[in-house]
Amino acid sequence: MAQILGPDGRPISNEILATPQTSHLSHLQREMQTHPTRGLTPSKLASILDQAEQGQLQAQFDLYEDMEEKDGHIAAELGKRRRALLVNWSVTPPDNASAKEAKAAAQLSELLAEIPDFEDVLFDITDAIGKGFACCEIEWHKPGKYWVPKTITHRPQSWFGVHRGYRQELRLRTNTTAEDGSIGEPLQQFGWITHVHKAKSGYIERTAMFRQLVWPYLFKNYSVGDLAEFLEIYGIPVRIGKYSTGASEKEKMTLLRALAGIGRNAAGIIPSGMELDFLDAATGDPAAFELMMNWCERTQSKVILGGTLTSGADGKSSTNALGNVHNEVRKDLRDSDIRQVCSTVTRDLLFPMAVLNGLAPDGIRRAPVFCLDVGDTEDLTAFSEALPKLVKIGMQIPVQWAQERLGIPQPDKGEAVLQTIEAGATLPPGLAEQAAALSGQVPPPAKPHPPRLMAQQLAAQMRAPAAAWVEQIREIVANANSLEDIRDGLEALRPDMSLDDYAAAMALALAAAQLAGRYEVMQEAANG
């Protein structure tokens, strides 16, 4: 009986494929997040980072979740980077593919397209861009002839731990310890899409991009809180109450409530013998708080997108040239993200589908590859001018290369394609003269056609009055210094523009058309 073997050579049963690994780890599903950003201080943040380096990752990943949820700037910038990968995709056969390998790639492409909400799966995988890694659990089923994913579910990073050995290994957190002293349950083969995304080199717990954002996030939170306190008292006068010596606690509380009521309601009562004094209103400048918040947000943009001019303009250094440079940096980050994501999808989703369905007989080395197409193409105008010159001097340029650079697909067999009009081709009636005028050639004499002759005659008669109008308007535009000058000049010109010549030409044309129509009717009657 044939068996399905995983990458390590161990057999994989149908029961394992159809049963999610986390279905028996109920303690993970009942866990609640700790929200470490509540009351976050520099010492508490440093403690969370230290614990992560010692293997206690849960608080750090809960911190990452809170940061993305509470900081709108981080969420917006990270959303730009993640959604840049939601582009067209394809399944590419290996180089020098045989007919069998090309057919297998086409079949896998169809199976991949049938996965429900596959674009959402790609978006979940990009969660690793900020948090270092992302794990999506696959539940397989076989509704017909092929094994395909039934569901692909994103699991929180806090469910996982890192087993350190010769290589780091992500494992599900459990409450037990193995015989070799390792903690956690190894991930099942063909059961997970495990994407590790590096913002920097190092151990998994330190490579996440969010780890570079935690300190700007903390400083920004302090500045936002300070600004809120400043705005709460800004413009409100300081109120001081005076009570007589020997006043009771009840009288003191009455005076305090009166002070608070006056601050909000501008009205209050106090017992006789007590006094209220109003000092100058609280003043200050919130610019210092805004400066700190802007610095934090610029730092966040640099970490996430590689620059600041693609996310906001300050009116000082935001030039078009610098903006283009920053946009190129963002494209470099996007291309790096695409390379990492495509490698993971090929290894953890496409290859398992190929193995389970017998579409990768030669292993992963000759398996199809998942690709994301960003759609960056060359300037069509520049290429159309440069390629003929390069070909003319003898440069051999492959047609496929040129079509890929321009984003023009290869036509299918029998598919209609655009073509140039050959020199001897016959043009429809009425277009020969226009084509000859554009090319500078004189067409051969054609048989007179009454409507065409009348149109030519009318155009010739209208040329003189129209030329006079155009010349007057051209003079107004040439002497004007603004749009208002042109408007005023046209207003002044309008009473002097005579329509007599135009009316006479139209009357003559209408009369000629009527006579031509009568002539044609008489000819038809005579020939009938």
CSV table of C-alpha atoms in Angstrom, one decimal, residues 242-244 246-258 270-271 274:
chain,number,residue,atom,x,y,z
A,242,LYS,CA,-9.9,80.3,51.5
A,243,TYR,CA,-11.7,79.0,54.6
A,244,SER,CA,-11.6,80.5,58.1
A,246,GLY,CA,-11.2,76.3,62.7
A,247,ALA,CA,-13.4,75.3,59.7
A,248,SER,CA,-14.7,71.7,59.9
A,249,GLU,CA,-13.9,69.0,57.4
A,250,LYS,CA,-17.4,69.2,56.1
A,251,GLU,CA,-17.0,73.0,55.4
A,252,LYS,CA,-13.6,72.3,53.7
A,253,MET,CA,-15.2,69.6,51.4
A,254,THR,CA,-18.0,72.1,50.6
A,255,LEU,CA,-15.5,74.6,49.5
A,256,LEU,CA,-13.6,72.1,47.4
A,257,ARG,CA,-16.8,71.0,45.6
A,258,ALA,CA,-17.5,74.6,44.9
A,270,ILE,CA,-20.1,78.7,49.2
A,271,PRO,CA,-20.9,79.5,52.8
A,274,MET,CA,-15.2,81.6,52.7
